[in-house]
Tab-separated table of C-alpha atoms in Angstrom:
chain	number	residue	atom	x	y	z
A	1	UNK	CA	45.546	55.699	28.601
A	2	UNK	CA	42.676	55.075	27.022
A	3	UNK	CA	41.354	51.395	25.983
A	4	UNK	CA	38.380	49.414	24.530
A	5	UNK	CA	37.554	46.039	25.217
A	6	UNK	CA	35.346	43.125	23.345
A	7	UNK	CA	36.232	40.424	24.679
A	8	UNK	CA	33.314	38.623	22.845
A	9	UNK	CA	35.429	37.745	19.737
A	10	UNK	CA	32.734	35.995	17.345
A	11	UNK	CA	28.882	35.367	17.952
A	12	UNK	CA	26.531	33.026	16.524
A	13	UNK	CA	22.945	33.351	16.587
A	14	UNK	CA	20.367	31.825	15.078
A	15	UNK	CA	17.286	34.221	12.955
A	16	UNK	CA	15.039	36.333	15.358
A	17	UNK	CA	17.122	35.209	18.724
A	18	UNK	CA	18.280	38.374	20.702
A	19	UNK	CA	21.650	39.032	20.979
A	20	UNK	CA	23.950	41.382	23.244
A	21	UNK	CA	27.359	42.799	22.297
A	22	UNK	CA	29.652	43.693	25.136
A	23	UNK	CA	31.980	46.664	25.510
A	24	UNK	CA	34.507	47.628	28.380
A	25	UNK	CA	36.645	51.017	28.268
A	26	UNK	CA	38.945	52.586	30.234
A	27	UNK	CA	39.552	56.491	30.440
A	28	UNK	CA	40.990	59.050	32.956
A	29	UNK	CA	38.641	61.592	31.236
A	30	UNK	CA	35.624	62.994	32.901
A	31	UNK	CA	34.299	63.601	29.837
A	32	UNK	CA	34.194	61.078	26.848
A	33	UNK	CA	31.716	59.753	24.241
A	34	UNK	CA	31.408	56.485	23.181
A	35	UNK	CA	30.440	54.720	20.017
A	36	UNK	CA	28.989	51.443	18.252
A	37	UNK	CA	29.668	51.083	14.513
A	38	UNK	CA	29.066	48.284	12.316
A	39	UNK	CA	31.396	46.596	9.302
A	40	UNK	CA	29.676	44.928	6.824
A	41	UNK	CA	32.233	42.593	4.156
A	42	UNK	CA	32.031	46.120	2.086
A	43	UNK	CA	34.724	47.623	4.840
A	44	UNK	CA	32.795	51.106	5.243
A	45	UNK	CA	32.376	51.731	9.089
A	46	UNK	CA	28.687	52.777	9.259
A	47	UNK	CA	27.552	55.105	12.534
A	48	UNK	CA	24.857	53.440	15.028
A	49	UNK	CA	24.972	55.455	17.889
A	50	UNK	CA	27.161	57.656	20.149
A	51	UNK	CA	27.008	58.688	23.693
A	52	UNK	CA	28.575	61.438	26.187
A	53	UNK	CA	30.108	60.490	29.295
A	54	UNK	CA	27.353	62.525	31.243
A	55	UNK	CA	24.013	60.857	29.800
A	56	UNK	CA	23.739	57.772	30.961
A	57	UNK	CA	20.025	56.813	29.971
A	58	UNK	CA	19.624	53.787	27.856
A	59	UNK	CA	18.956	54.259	24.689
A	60	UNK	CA	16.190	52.417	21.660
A	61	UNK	CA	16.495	52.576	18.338
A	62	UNK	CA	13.904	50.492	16.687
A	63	UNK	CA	15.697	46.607	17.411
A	64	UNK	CA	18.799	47.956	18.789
A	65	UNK	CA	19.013	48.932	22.393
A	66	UNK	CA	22.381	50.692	24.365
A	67	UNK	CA	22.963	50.225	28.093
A	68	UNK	CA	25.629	52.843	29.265
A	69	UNK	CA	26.730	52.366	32.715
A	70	UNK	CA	29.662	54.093	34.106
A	71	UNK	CA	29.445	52.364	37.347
A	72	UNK	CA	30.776	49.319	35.425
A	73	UNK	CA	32.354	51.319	32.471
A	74	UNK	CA	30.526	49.194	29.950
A	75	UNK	CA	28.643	50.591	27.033
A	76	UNK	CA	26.560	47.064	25.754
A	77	UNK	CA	24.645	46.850	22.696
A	78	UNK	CA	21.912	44.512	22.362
A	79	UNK	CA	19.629	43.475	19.173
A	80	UNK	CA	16.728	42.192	19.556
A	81	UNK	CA	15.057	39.601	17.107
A	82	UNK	CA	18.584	39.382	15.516
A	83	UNK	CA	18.090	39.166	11.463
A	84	UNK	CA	20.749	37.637	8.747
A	85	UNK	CA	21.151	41.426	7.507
A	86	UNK	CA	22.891	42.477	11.188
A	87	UNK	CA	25.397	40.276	10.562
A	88	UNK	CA	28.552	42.421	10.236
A	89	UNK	CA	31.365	42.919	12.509
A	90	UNK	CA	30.631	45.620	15.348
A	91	UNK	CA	32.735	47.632	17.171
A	92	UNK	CA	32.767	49.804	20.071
A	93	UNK	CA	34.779	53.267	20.377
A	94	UNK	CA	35.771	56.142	22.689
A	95	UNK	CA	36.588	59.556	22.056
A	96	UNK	CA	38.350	61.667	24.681
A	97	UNK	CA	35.824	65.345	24.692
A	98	UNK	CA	36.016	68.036	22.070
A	99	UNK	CA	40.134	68.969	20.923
A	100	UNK	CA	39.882	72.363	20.036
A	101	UNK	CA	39.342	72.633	16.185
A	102	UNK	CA	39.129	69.432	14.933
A	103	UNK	CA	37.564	65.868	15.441
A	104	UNK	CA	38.835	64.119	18.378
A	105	UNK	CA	40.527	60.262	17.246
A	106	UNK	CA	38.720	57.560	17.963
A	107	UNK	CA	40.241	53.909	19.833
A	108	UNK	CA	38.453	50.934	18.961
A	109	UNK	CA	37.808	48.158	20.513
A	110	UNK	CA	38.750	44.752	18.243
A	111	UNK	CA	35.236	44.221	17.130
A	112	UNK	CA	33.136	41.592	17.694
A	113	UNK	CA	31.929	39.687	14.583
A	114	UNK	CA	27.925	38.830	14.491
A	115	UNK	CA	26.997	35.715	12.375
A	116	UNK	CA	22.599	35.336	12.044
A	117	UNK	CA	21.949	31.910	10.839
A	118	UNK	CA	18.739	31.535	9.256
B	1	UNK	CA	25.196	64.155	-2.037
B	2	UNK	CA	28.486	61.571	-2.450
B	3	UNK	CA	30.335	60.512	0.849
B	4	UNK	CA	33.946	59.853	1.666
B	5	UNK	CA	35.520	58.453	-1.425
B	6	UNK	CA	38.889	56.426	-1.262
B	7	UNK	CA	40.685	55.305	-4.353
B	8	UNK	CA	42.173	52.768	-5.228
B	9	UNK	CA	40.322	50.420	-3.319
B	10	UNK	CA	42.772	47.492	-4.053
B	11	UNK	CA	47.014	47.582	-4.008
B	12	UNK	CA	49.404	45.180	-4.275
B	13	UNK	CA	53.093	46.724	-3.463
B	14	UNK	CA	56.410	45.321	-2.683
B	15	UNK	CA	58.639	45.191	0.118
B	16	UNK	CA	60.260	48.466	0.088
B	17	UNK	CA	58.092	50.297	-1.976
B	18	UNK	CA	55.914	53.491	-1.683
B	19	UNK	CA	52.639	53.873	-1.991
B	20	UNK	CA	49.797	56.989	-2.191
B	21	UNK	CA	46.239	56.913	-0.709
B	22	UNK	CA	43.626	59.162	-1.457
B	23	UNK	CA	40.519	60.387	0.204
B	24	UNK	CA	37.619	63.103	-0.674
B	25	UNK	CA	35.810	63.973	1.619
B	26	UNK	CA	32.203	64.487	2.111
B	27	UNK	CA	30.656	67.861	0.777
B	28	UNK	CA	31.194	70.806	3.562
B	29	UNK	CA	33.778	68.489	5.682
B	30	UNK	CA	36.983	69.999	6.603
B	31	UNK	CA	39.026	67.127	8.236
B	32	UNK	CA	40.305	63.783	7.564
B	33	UNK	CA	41.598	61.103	9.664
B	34	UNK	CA	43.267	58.068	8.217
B	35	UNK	CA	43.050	54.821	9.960
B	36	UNK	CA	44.847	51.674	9.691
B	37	UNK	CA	43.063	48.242	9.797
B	38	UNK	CA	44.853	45.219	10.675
B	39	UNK	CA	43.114	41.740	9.819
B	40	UNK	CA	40.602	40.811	12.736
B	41	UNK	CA	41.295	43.895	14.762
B	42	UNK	CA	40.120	47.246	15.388
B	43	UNK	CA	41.033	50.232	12.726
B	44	UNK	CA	44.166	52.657	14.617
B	45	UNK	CA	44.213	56.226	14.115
B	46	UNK	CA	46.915	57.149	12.173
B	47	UNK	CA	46.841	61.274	12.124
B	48	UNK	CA	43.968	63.909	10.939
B	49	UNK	CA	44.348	66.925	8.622
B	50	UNK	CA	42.530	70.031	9.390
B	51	UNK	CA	43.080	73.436	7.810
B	52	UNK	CA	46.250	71.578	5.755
B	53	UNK	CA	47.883	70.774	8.961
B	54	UNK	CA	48.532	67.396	10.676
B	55	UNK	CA	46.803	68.410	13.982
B	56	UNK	CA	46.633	65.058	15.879
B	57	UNK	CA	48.968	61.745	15.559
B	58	UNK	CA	48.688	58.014	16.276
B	59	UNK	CA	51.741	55.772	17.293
B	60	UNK	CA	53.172	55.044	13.521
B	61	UNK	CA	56.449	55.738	12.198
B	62	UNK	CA	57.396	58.397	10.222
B	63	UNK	CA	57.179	56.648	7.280
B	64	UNK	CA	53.666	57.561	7.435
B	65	UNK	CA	52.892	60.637	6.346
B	66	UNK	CA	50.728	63.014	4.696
B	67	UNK	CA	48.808	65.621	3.057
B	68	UNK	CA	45.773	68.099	2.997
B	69	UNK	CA	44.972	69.964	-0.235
B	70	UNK	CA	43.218	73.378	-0.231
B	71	UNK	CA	39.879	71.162	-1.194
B	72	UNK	CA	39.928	68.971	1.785
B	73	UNK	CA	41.116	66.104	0.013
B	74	UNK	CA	44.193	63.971	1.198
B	75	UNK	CA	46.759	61.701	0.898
B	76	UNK	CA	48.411	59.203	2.362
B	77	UNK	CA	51.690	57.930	1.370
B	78	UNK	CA	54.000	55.083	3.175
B	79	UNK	CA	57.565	54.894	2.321
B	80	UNK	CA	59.597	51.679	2.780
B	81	UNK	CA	56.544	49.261	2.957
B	82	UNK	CA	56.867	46.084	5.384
B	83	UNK	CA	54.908	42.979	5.552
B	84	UNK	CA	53.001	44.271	8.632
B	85	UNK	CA	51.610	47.706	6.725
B	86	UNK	CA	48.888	45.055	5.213
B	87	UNK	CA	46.179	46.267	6.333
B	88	UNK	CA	42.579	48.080	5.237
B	89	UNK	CA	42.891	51.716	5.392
B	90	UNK	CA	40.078	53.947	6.528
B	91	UNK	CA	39.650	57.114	6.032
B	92	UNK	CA	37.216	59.755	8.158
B	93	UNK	CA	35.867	62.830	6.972
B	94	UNK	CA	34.180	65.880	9.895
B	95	UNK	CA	33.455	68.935	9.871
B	96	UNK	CA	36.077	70.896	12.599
B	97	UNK	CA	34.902	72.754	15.523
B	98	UNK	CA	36.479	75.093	18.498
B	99	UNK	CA	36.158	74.538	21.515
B	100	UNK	CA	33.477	73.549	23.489
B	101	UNK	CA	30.937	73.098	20.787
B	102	UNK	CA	30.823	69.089	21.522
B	103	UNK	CA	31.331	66.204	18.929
B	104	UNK	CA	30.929	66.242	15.205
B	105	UNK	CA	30.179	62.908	13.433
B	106	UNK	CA	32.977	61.205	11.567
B	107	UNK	CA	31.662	59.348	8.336
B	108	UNK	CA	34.169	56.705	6.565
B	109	UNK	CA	34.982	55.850	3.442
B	110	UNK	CA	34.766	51.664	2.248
B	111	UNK	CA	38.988	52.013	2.598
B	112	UNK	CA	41.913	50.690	0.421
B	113	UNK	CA	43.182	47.154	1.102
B	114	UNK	CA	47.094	47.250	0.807
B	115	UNK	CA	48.961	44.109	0.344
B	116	UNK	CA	52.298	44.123	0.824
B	117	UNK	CA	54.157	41.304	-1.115
C-alpha cells in the first residue's frame, strides 16, 4: 500500500530563518512521482513541484529547494530565507505511474502547517 | 483563462440529508477527481470521471457518488449525510492520457466546506 508521512505536524519560524519540511513514503512501485503542494487559508491546493521515481537530482526553484532520496524514501522540501507569505499548510503526495487514460489519484501526506513570524 | 471552479463554496446540511457538489473544470481538461478534506489532515481521493465514467475509486461508501456531463463538468452528491462527511471538498481537473505518455498536472479548485449539523 501506498503511504505518506509528515510527521512534522506544525512549524514555527521566525522572518528570513530557513526552514525544512520533511516527507516519508512508502510504495511497492518502481515507478512513482511525488509532489509538494501548498494550502493557503483560501483552501485551493496550489502545485510546487513534482518528481519521478527515476530522477533523483535535487531540485531549486528560486527559495525553495527539493532533496529526493530513494535510499531513505524521503522527498524534503526546504525554504530558504522563510517569508510571512510561505506560511500555508504544505503537503507532500505520491502518485503510483501513468493508469492508462486518466490521471493517476494522489495520497497525501497530513500536511505540515508553516507559521513565519515577522 | 478561468481554473477549476466549485460552487457553492459554503453548506450547511442535516443529518440525513443529501447534498450536490459541483465542479468545472479548467478549459481543455477532461477529468475530475473529487477529494475529501477532513479538518487537520490530508485531502482523500474519493473517485475521478473521465470520458463520463467513474474510472478510479477511493475507500468511501456508496453513498458517494457521482457524475460527468458531456462538458467535463461534475457532480458530487452524498446521500444520508453523517457528522463525519464534514469536511472541505476538493476537486481536480487533468487532461487524460494513454498509456505511457507520463503524468499530467492536476489543478484544484478552492473546494466546498460541508457542515453537517
Amino acid at each position: 500500500a501506498q503511504k505518506v508521512t509528515q510527521a512534522q505536524t506544525e512549524i514555527s519560524v521566525v522572518e528570513k530563518e530557513d526552514v525544512t519540511l520533511d516527507c516519508v513514503y512508502e510504495t511497492r512501485d518502481t515507478t512513482y512521482y511525488l509532489f509538494w503542494y501548498k494550502q493557503p487559508p483560501s483552501g485551493e491546493l496550489v502545485f510546487l513541484i513534482r518528481r519521478n521515481s527515476f530522477d533523483e537530482q535535487n531540485e531549486i526553484s528560486g527559495r525553495y529547494s527539493w532533496n529526493f532520496q530513494k535510499s531513505t524514501s524521503s522527498f524534503n522540501f526546504t525554504i530558504t530565507a522563510s517569508q510571512v507569505v510561505d506560511s500555508a499548510v504544505y503537503f507532500c503526495a505520491l502518485s503510483e505511474a501513468n493508469y492508462g487514460g486518466a490521471t493517476n489519484k494522489l495520497i497525501f501526506g497530513t500536511g505540515t502547517l508553516l507559521a513565519v513570524q515577522p | 483563462d478561468a481554473g477549476v471552479t466549485q460552487s457553492p463554496t459554503h453548506l450547511i446540511k442535516t443529518r440525513g440529508q443529501q447534498v450536490t457538489l459541483r465542479c468545472s473544470p479548467k478549459s481543455g481538461h477532461d477529468t475530475v477527481s473529487w477529494y475529501q478534506q477532513a479538518l487537520g489532515q490530508g485531502p482523500q481521493f474519493i473517485f475521478q470521471y473521465y470520458e463520463e465514467e467513474e474510472r478510479q475509486r477511493g475507500n468511501f461508501p456508496d453513498r458517494f457518488s457521482g457524475h460527468q456531463f458531456p462538458n467535463y463538468s461534475s457532480e458530487l452528491n452524498v446521500n444520508a449525510l453523517l457528522l463525519g462527511d464534514s469536511a472541505l471538498y476538493l476537486c481536480a481537473s487533468s487532461l487524460g492520457t494513454t498509456w505511457g505518455t507520463g503524468w499530467t498536472e492536476a489543478f484544484f479548485g478552492q473546494g466546498t466546506r460541508l457542515t453537517v449539523v
